[in-house]
Backbone as numpy.savetxt, mean C-alpha at the origin, in Angstrom:
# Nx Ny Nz CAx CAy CAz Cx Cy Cz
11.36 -48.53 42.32 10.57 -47.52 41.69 11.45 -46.62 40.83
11.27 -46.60 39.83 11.61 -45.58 39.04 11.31 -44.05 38.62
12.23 -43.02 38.56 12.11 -41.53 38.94 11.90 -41.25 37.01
10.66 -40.97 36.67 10.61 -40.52 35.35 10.35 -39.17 35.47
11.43 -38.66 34.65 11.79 -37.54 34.68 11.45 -37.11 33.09
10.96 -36.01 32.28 11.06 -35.46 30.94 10.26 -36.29 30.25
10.45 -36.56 28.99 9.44 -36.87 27.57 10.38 -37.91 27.11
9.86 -39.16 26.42 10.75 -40.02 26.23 11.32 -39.47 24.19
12.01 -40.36 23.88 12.38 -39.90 22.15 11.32 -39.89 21.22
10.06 -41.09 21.43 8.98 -41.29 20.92 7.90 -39.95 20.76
8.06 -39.10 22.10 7.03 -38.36 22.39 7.18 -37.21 22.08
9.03 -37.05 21.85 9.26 -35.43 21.41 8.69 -35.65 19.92
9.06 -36.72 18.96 8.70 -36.79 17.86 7.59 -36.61 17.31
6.86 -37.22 18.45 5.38 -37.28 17.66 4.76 -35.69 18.15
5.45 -34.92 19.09 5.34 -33.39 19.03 5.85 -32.31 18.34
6.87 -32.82 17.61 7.29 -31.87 16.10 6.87 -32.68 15.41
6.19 -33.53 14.97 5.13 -33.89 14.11 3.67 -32.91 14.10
3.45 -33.12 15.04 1.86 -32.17 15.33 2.54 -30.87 15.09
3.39 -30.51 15.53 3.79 -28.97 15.36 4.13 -28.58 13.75
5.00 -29.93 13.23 5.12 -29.36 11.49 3.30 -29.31 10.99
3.12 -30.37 11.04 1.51 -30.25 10.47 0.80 -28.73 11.21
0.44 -28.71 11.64 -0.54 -27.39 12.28 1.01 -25.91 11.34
1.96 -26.39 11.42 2.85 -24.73 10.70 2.39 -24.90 9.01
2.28 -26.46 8.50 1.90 -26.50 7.28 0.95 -26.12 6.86
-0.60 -26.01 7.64 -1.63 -25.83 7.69 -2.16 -24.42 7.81
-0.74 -23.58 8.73 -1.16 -22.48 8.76 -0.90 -21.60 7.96
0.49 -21.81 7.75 1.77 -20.73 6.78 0.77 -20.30 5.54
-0.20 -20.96 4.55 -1.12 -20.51 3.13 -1.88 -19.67 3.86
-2.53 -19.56 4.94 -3.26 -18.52 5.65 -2.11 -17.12 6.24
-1.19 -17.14 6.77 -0.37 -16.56 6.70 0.25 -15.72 5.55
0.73 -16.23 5.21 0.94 -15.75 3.83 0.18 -14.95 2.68
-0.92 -15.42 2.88 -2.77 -14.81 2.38 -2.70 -13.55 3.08
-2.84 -13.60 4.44 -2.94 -12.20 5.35 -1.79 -11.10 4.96
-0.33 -11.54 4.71 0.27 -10.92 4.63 0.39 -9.94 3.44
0.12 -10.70 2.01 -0.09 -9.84 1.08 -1.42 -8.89 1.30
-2.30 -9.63 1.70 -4.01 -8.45 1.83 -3.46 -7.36 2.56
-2.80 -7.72 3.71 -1.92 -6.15 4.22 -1.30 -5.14 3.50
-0.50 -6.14 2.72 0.64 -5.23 2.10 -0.26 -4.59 0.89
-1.42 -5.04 0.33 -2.51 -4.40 -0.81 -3.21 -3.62 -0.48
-3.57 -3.82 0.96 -4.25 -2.92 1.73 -3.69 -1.22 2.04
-2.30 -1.77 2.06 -1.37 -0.54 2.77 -1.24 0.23 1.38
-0.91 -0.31 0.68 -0.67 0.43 -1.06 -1.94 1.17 -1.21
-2.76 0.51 -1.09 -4.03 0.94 -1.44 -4.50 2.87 -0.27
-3.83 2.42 0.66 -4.38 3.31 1.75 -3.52 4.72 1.77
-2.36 4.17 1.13 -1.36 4.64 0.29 -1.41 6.04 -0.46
-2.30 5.34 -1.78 -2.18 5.98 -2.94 -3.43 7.00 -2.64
-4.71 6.27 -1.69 -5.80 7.28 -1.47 -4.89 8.40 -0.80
-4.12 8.40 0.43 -3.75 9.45 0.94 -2.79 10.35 -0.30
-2.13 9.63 -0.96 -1.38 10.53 -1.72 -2.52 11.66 -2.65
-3.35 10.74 -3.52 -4.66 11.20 -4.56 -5.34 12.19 -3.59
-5.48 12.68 -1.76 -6.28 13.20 -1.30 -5.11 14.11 -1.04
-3.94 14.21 -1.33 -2.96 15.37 -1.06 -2.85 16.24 -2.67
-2.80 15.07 -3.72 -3.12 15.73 -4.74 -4.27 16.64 -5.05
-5.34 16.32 -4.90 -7.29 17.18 -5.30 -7.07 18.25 -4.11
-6.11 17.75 -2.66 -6.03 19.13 -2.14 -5.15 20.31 -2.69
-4.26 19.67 -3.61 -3.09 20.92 -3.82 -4.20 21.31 -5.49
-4.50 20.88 -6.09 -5.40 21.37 -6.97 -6.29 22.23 -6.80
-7.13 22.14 -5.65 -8.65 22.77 -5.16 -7.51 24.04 -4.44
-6.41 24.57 -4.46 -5.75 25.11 -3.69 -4.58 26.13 -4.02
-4.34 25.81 -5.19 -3.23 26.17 -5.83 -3.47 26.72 -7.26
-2.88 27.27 -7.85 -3.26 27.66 -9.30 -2.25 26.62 -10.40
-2.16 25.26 -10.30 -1.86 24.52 -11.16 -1.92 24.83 -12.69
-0.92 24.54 -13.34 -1.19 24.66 -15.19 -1.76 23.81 -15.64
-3.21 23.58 -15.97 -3.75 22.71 -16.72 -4.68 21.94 -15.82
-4.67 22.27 -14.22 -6.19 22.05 -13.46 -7.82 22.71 -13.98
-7.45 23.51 -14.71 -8.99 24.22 -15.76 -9.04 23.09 -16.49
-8.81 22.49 -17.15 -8.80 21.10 -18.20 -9.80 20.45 -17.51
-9.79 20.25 -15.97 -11.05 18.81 -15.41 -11.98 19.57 -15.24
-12.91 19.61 -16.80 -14.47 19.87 -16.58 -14.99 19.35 -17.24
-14.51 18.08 -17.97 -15.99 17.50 -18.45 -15.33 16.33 -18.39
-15.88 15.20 -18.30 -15.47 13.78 -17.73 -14.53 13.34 -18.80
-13.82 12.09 -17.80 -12.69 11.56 -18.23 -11.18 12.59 -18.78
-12.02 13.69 -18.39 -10.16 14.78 -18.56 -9.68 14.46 -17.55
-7.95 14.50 -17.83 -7.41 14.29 -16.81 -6.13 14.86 -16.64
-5.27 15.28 -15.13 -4.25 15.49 -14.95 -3.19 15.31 -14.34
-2.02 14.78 -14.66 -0.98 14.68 -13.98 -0.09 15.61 -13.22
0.14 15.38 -11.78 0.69 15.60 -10.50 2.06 14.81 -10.51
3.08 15.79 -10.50 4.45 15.03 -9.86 4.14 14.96 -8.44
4.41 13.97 -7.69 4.86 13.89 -6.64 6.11 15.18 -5.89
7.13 15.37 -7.10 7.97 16.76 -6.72 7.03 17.61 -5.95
6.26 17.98 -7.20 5.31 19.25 -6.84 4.60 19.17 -5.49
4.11 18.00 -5.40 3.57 17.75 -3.67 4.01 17.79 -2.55
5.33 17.43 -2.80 6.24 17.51 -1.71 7.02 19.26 -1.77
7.22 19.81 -3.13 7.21 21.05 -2.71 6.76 21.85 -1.91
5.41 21.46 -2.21 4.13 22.68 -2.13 3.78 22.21 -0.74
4.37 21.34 -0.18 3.95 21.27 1.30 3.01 20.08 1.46
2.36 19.52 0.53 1.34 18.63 0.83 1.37 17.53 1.17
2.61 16.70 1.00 3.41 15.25 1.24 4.48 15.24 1.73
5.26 14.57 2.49 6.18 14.75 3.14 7.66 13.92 1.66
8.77 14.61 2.16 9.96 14.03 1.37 10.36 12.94 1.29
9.69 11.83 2.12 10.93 11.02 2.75 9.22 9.62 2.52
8.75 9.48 1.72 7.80 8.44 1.39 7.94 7.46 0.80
8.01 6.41 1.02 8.09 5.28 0.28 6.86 4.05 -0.17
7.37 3.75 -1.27 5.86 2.80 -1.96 5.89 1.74 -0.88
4.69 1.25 -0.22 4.41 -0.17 0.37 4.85 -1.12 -0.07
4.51 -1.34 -1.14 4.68 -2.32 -2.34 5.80 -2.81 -2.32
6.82 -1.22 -3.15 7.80 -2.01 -3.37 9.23 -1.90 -2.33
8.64 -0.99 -1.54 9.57 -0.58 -0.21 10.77 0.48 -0.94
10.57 1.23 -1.96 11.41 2.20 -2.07 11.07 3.48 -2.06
11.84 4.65 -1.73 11.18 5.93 -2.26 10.92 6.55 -2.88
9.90 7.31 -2.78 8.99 7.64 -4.14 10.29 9.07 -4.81
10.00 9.20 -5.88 10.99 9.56 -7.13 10.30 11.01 -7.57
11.24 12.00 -8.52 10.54 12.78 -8.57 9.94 12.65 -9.88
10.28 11.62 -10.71 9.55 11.11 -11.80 8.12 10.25 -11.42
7.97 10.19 -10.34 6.58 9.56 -9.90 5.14 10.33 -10.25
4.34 9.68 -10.48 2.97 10.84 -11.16 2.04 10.17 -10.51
0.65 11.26 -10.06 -0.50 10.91 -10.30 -1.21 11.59 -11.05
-1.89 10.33 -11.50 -2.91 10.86 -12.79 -4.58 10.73 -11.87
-4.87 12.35 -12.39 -6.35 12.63 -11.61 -7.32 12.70 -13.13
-8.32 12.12 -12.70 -9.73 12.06 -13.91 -10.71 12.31 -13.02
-11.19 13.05 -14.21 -12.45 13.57 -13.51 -13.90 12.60 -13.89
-14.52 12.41 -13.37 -15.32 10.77 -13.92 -16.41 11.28 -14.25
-17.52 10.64 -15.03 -19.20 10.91 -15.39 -19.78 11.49 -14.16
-19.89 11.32 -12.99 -20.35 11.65 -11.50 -19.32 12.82 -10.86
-18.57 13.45 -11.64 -18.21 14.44 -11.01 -17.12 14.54 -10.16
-16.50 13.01 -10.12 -15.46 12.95 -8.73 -14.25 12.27 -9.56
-13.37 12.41 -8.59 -11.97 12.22 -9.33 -11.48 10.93 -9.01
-10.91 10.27 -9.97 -10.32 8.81 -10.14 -8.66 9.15 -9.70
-7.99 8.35 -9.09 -6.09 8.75 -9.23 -6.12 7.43 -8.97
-4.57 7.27 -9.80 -3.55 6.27 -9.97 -1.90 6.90 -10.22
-1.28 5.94 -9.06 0.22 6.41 -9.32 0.99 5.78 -10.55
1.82 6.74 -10.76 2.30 6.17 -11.65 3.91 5.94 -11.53
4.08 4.66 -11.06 5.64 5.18 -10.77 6.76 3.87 -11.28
């Protein structure tokens, strides 16, 4: 009688076979998820930044916040100024591109047909 012990050479193979196929199959789904995150996070991003900006506006006596009253005016926010004024922290970095934000960084606020404000960074 013979003591079989382990997986013979045949059987490991044909199990990193099944295992490359199912990683090939998965990695385009992977990879898919990973950017929707990373678009997601930018995205979740720039709202929190744009909702630190309309707060330091609605709050502050800005030069050139009288300008958004009739649609499509618009104004630019350094990031400096936000992080001055208390509203953003110093030490932020873009999702995107994984660096920190600059004091040449801007958002641009518009005021839209409906009354509410559009932002985009600009950096």
């Amino acid at each position: 009688m013979k003591n079989k012990k382990g997986f013979t050479l045949v059987e490991l193979i044909a199990l990193l076979g099944i295992i490359a196929i199912m990683l090939l199959l998965a990695a385009p789904s992977l990879v898919n998820q990973i950017e929707t995150t990373r678009e997601n996070n930018y995205k979740n991003f720039v709202s929190d930044l744009c909702l630190a900006a309309e707060s330091y506006l609605n709050h502050s006596d800005v030069e050139g916040s009288n300008d958004l009253e009739n649609a499509n005016d618009s104004i630019e926010i350094s990031v400096e100024d936000l992080i001055a004024s208390g509203y953003v922290k110093s030490n932020l970095k873009n999702p995107k591109t994984d660096k920190k934000l600059t004091a040449s960084d801007r958002l641009t606020i518009t005021l839209t047909e409906d009354l509410t404000y559009t932002c985009t960074l600009n950096s």
